Amino acid sequence: SQKIEQNSEALNIQEGKTATLTCNYTNYSPAYLQWYRQDPGRGPVFLLLIRENEKEKRKERLKVTFDTTLKQSLFHITASQPADSATYLCALERNTGNQFYFGTGTSLTVIP
Amino acid sequence: GAGVSQTPSNKVTEKGKYVELRCDPISGHTALYWYRQSLGQGPEFLIYFQGTGAADDSGLPNDRFFAVRPEGSVSTLKIQRTERGDSAMYLCASSLAENTEAFFGQGTRLTVV
């Protein structure tokens, strides 16, 4: 079965720096991969979706890469701000349908 | 409504009781998902509906869990003979079509005492 791994350690970075979060998966490559943000006590909020034939996607200060050879996606937040502090989740499609499965998430804290 | 609505927001029930959790998806969204999330973990897939039918219920942990979506809109997750291990945040999400972003509700926090 598919295993999805994200940075297990919480990530603390200084305001203004670039945060880089990792999502690694085993087995098959999904047709697409999504990144979500989750604040405590709230549901996940969609950020970006990248398809298997796309190597990179950007949205404002966010950038996602998708390397199907390494079976890895990287999520970057440039010019990070304290308001970016949250848990970030990656989600992969299951190959037999359109439902998706989440990693355990990485907690990011941006220090002012 | 403007977003996915889940009710109740909190539910405390006694072990052995039956509970129903409701999800109102965004109007027009054909896909609906239920997830369960424990503290410090990512959301765990339970079941996925495409229209009225359960396209994949392989994530339901056992036969105490059941979900319906009779008219292809509102969905109800039903848990029989609740156990303390069922305590978690139950999240519902909907999406317009396949391979598109999903919109999550705020969840129902279920506590079994």
CSV table of C-alpha atoms in Angstrom, one decimal:
chain,number,residue,atom,x,y,z
A,1,SER,CA,0.0,0.0,0.0
A,2,GLN,CA,1.0,3.6,-0.5
A,3,LYS,CA,3.1,5.1,2.4
A,4,ILE,CA,3.3,8.9,2.6
A,5,GLU,CA,6.0,10.5,4.8
A,6,GLN,CA,6.4,14.1,5.7
A,7,ASN,CA,9.1,15.7,7.9
A,8,SER,CA,8.4,14.2,11.3
A,9,GLU,CA,10.2,16.9,13.2
A,10,ALA,CA,8.6,20.3,13.6
A,11,LEU,CA,10.2,23.0,11.5
A,12,ASN,CA,11.2,26.3,13.1
A,13,ILE,CA,12.5,29.1,10.8
A,14,GLN,CA,13.2,32.8,11.1
A,15,GLU,CA,10.8,35.3,9.5
A,16,GLY,CA,11.8,36.2,6.0
A,17,LYS,CA,13.5,32.9,5.3
A,18,THR,CA,12.3,30.2,2.9
A,19,ALA,CA,10.6,27.2,4.5
A,20,THR,CA,10.9,23.8,2.7
A,21,LEU,CA,8.7,20.9,3.5
A,22,THR,CA,9.1,17.4,2.2
A,23,CYS,CA,6.6,14.7,1.1
A,24,ASN,CA,7.9,11.3,0.1
A,25,TYR,CA,5.8,8.4,-1.0
A,26,THR,CA,6.5,4.7,-1.9
A,27,ASN,CA,5.0,2.5,-4.6
A,28,TYR,CA,3.1,4.0,-7.5
A,29,SER,CA,3.2,7.6,-8.5
A,30,PRO,CA,-0.1,9.3,-8.1
A,31,ALA,CA,-1.8,11.2,-10.9
A,32,TYR,CA,-1.8,14.3,-8.8
A,33,LEU,CA,-0.6,15.6,-5.4
A,34,GLN,CA,-2.1,18.3,-3.2
A,35,TRP,CA,-0.9,20.4,-0.4
A,36,TYR,CA,-3.1,21.7,2.4
A,37,ARG,CA,-2.7,24.0,5.4
A,38,GLN,CA,-4.3,23.1,8.7
A,39,ASP,CA,-4.6,25.4,11.8
A,40,PRO,CA,-5.4,24.0,15.2
A,41,GLY,CA,-9.0,22.9,15.6
A,42,ARG,CA,-9.9,23.6,12.0
A,43,GLY,CA,-10.3,21.6,8.8
A,44,PRO,CA,-7.5,21.6,6.2
A,45,VAL,CA,-7.5,24.4,3.6
A,46,PHE,CA,-6.4,23.6,0.0
A,47,LEU,CA,-3.3,25.4,-1.2
A,48,LEU,CA,-1.9,23.9,-4.4
A,49,LEU,CA,-2.5,20.9,-6.7
A,50,ILE,CA,0.2,19.5,-9.0
A,51,ARG,CA,-0.2,16.9,-11.6
A,52,GLU,CA,2.3,14.1,-12.5
A,53,ASN,CA,3.2,15.8,-15.8
A,54,GLU,CA,4.0,19.1,-14.1
A,55,LYS,CA,7.4,19.6,-12.5
A,56,GLU,CA,6.6,22.8,-10.6
A,57,LYS,CA,3.7,25.0,-9.7
A,58,ARG,CA,3.6,28.4,-8.1
A,59,LYS,CA,1.1,30.6,-6.3
A,60,GLU,CA,2.2,33.9,-4.8
A,61,ARG,CA,4.8,33.0,-2.2
A,62,LEU,CA,4.2,29.2,-2.5
A,63,LYS,CA,6.0,26.8,-4.8
A,64,VAL,CA,5.5,23.0,-5.2
A,65,THR,CA,7.7,20.6,-7.1
A,66,PHE,CA,6.9,17.1,-8.0
A,67,ASP,CA,9.7,14.6,-8.8
A,68,THR,CA,8.2,11.2,-9.9
A,69,THR,CA,11.7,9.7,-10.1
A,70,LEU,CA,12.6,10.5,-6.5
A,71,LYS,CA,8.9,10.0,-5.5
A,72,GLN,CA,9.0,13.3,-3.7
A,73,SER,CA,7.3,16.6,-3.6
A,74,LEU,CA,8.8,19.7,-2.0
A,75,PHE,CA,6.7,22.6,-0.7
A,76,HIS,CA,8.4,26.0,-0.4
A,77,ILE,CA,7.2,29.2,1.3
A,78,THR,CA,9.3,32.1,0.4
A,79,ALA,CA,9.6,35.3,2.5
A,80,SER,CA,8.0,33.4,5.4
A,81,GLN,CA,5.8,35.3,7.9
A,82,PRO,CA,4.6,34.4,11.4
A,83,ALA,CA,1.1,34.0,9.9
A,84,ASP,CA,2.4,31.1,7.9
A,85,SER,CA,2.8,29.1,11.1
A,86,ALA,CA,0.5,26.0,10.8
A,87,THR,CA,0.6,22.3,10.0
A,88,TYR,CA,1.1,21.5,6.3
A,89,LEU,CA,-0.3,18.3,4.8
A,90,CYS,CA,0.4,16.6,1.5
A,91,ALA,CA,-2.2,14.4,0.0
A,92,LEU,CA,-1.9,11.8,-2.8
A,93,GLU,CA,-4.6,10.3,-5.0
A,94,ARG,CA,-5.2,6.5,-4.7
A,95,ASN,CA,-4.6,4.8,-7.9
A,96,THR,CA,-7.9,3.0,-8.0
A,97,GLY,CA,-10.1,6.0,-7.6
A,98,ASN,CA,-10.3,9.7,-7.0
A,99,GLN,CA,-10.1,9.8,-3.2
A,100,PHE,CA,-6.9,10.9,-1.7
A,101,TYR,CA,-4.7,10.0,1.3
A,102,PHE,CA,-2.9,12.3,3.6
A,103,GLY,CA,0.6,12.3,5.2
A,104,THR,CA,1.0,13.0,8.9
A,105,GLY,CA,1.8,16.6,8.3
A,106,THR,CA,4.6,18.9,9.2
A,107,SER,CA,4.3,21.6,11.9
A,108,LEU,CA,5.9,24.9,10.8
A,109,THR,CA,6.6,27.8,13.2
A,110,VAL,CA,7.9,31.1,11.7
A,111,ILE,CA,9.7,33.1,14.4
A,112,PRO,CA,9.4,36.9,14.3
B,1,GLY,CA,-24.2,27.6,1.8
B,2,ALA,CA,-20.8,29.1,1.1
B,3,GLY,CA,-18.8,26.3,2.5
B,4,VAL,CA,-19.0,22.7,3.8
B,5,SER,CA,-21.0,22.6,7.0
B,6,GLN,CA,-20.7,19.9,9.6
B,7,THR,CA,-23.0,19.4,12.5
B,8,PRO,CA,-22.7,19.2,15.4
B,9,SER,CA,-19.4,20.8,16.0
B,10,ASN,CA,-18.9,18.9,19.2
B,11,LYS,CA,-20.5,15.6,20.3
B,12,VAL,CA,-20.0,13.9,23.6
B,13,THR,CA,-21.5,10.5,23.9
B,14,GLU,CA,-21.4,7.5,26.3
B,15,LYS,CA,-19.6,4.3,25.3
B,16,GLY,CA,-22.1,2.0,23.5
B,17,LYS,CA,-24.4,4.7,22.2
B,18,TYR,CA,-25.2,5.4,18.6
B,19,VAL,CA,-24.2,8.7,16.9
B,20,GLU,CA,-24.9,10.5,13.6
B,21,LEU,CA,-22.6,13.1,12.2
B,22,ARG,CA,-24.0,15.3,9.4
B,23,CYS,CA,-22.2,16.9,6.4
B,24,ASP,CA,-23.7,19.5,4.1
B,25,PRO,CA,-21.4,19.8,1.1
B,26,ILE,CA,-21.0,22.8,-1.2
B,27,SER,CA,-24.0,22.9,-3.6
B,28,GLY,CA,-23.2,21.2,-6.8
B,29,HIS,CA,-20.2,19.2,-5.6
B,30,THR,CA,-20.6,15.6,-6.6
B,31,ALA,CA,-17.7,14.1,-4.7
B,32,LEU,CA,-17.9,13.9,-0.9
B,33,TYR,CA,-15.3,12.5,1.5
B,34,TRP,CA,-15.2,11.5,5.1
B,35,TYR,CA,-12.0,11.5,7.1
B,36,ARG,CA,-11.1,10.9,10.7
B,37,GLN,CA,-8.2,12.7,12.4
B,38,SER,CA,-6.6,12.0,15.7
B,39,LEU,CA,-4.4,14.5,17.5
B,40,GLY,CA,-1.0,14.9,15.8
B,41,GLN,CA,-1.9,12.7,12.9
B,42,GLY,CA,-3.0,13.4,9.3
B,43,PRO,CA,-6.6,12.8,8.3
B,44,GLU,CA,-7.4,9.1,7.8
B,45,PHE,CA,-9.6,8.3,4.8
B,46,LEU,CA,-12.9,6.6,5.7
B,47,ILE,CA,-15.2,6.7,2.7
B,48,TYR,CA,-15.8,8.5,-0.6
B,49,PHE,CA,-19.1,9.2,-2.4
B,50,GLN,CA,-19.5,10.1,-6.1
B,51,GLY,CA,-23.1,11.2,-6.3
B,52,THR,CA,-25.3,8.9,-4.2
B,53,GLY,CA,-23.1,5.9,-4.3
B,54,ALA,CA,-20.2,5.0,-2.1
B,55,ALA,CA,-17.4,4.7,-4.6
B,56,ASP,CA,-14.9,3.5,-2.0
B,57,ASP,CA,-15.7,2.6,1.6
B,58,SER,CA,-12.5,0.7,2.2
B,59,GLY,CA,-11.4,3.1,4.9
B,60,LEU,CA,-14.3,2.4,7.3
B,61,PRO,CA,-12.6,0.6,10.2
B,62,ASN,CA,-15.3,-2.0,10.9
B,63,ASP,CA,-19.0,-2.6,10.5
B,64,ARG,CA,-20.0,-0.3,13.3
B,65,PHE,CA,-19.3,2.6,10.8
B,66,PHE,CA,-21.7,3.4,8.0
B,67,ALA,CA,-22.4,6.4,5.8
B,68,VAL,CA,-25.1,7.4,3.5
B,69,ARG,CA,-25.8,10.1,0.9
B,70,PRO,CA,-29.3,9.3,-0.3
B,71,GLU,CA,-29.9,12.3,-2.5
B,72,GLY,CA,-26.4,13.0,-3.6
B,73,SER,CA,-26.0,16.0,-1.4
B,74,VAL,CA,-26.1,15.8,2.4
B,75,SER,CA,-24.3,12.9,4.0
B,76,THR,CA,-24.6,11.2,7.4
B,77,LEU,CA,-21.8,9.2,9.0
B,78,LYS,CA,-23.3,6.7,11.5
B,79,ILE,CA,-21.4,5.0,14.3
B,80,GLN,CA,-23.0,2.2,16.2
B,81,ARG,CA,-22.0,1.0,19.7
B,82,THR,CA,-19.4,3.7,20.1
B,83,GLU,CA,-16.1,2.9,21.7
B,84,ARG,CA,-13.6,5.2,23.4
B,85,GLY,CA,-11.2,4.6,20.5
B,86,ASP,CA,-13.7,6.3,18.2
B,87,SER,CA,-12.9,9.6,19.8
B,88,ALA,CA,-11.5,11.9,17.1
B,89,MET,CA,-12.2,14.8,14.8
B,90,TYR,CA,-14.4,13.7,11.9
B,91,LEU,CA,-13.9,15.8,8.8
B,92,CYS,CA,-16.0,16.0,5.7
B,93,ALA,CA,-14.9,17.4,2.4
B,94,SER,CA,-16.5,17.9,-1.0
B,95,SER,CA,-15.2,18.7,-4.5
B,96,LEU,CA,-16.7,19.7,-7.7
B,97,ALA,CA,-15.3,17.0,-9.9
B,98,GLU,CA,-12.5,14.5,-10.1
B,99,ASN,CA,-8.9,15.6,-9.6
B,100,THR,CA,-9.9,19.0,-8.2
B,101,GLU,CA,-9.3,20.6,-4.9
B,102,ALA,CA,-11.4,19.5,-1.9
B,103,PHE,CA,-13.1,21.9,0.5
B,104,PHE,CA,-13.2,20.8,4.1
B,105,GLY,CA,-15.7,21.5,6.8
B,106,GLN,CA,-14.6,22.5,10.3
B,107,GLY,CA,-15.2,19.0,11.6
B,108,THR,CA,-17.1,17.3,14.3
B,109,ARG,CA,-15.1,16.6,17.4
B,110,LEU,CA,-16.5,13.3,18.8
B,111,THR,CA,-15.7,12.3,22.4
B,112,VAL,CA,-16.8,8.9,23.7
B,113,VAL,CA,-16.7,8.7,27.5
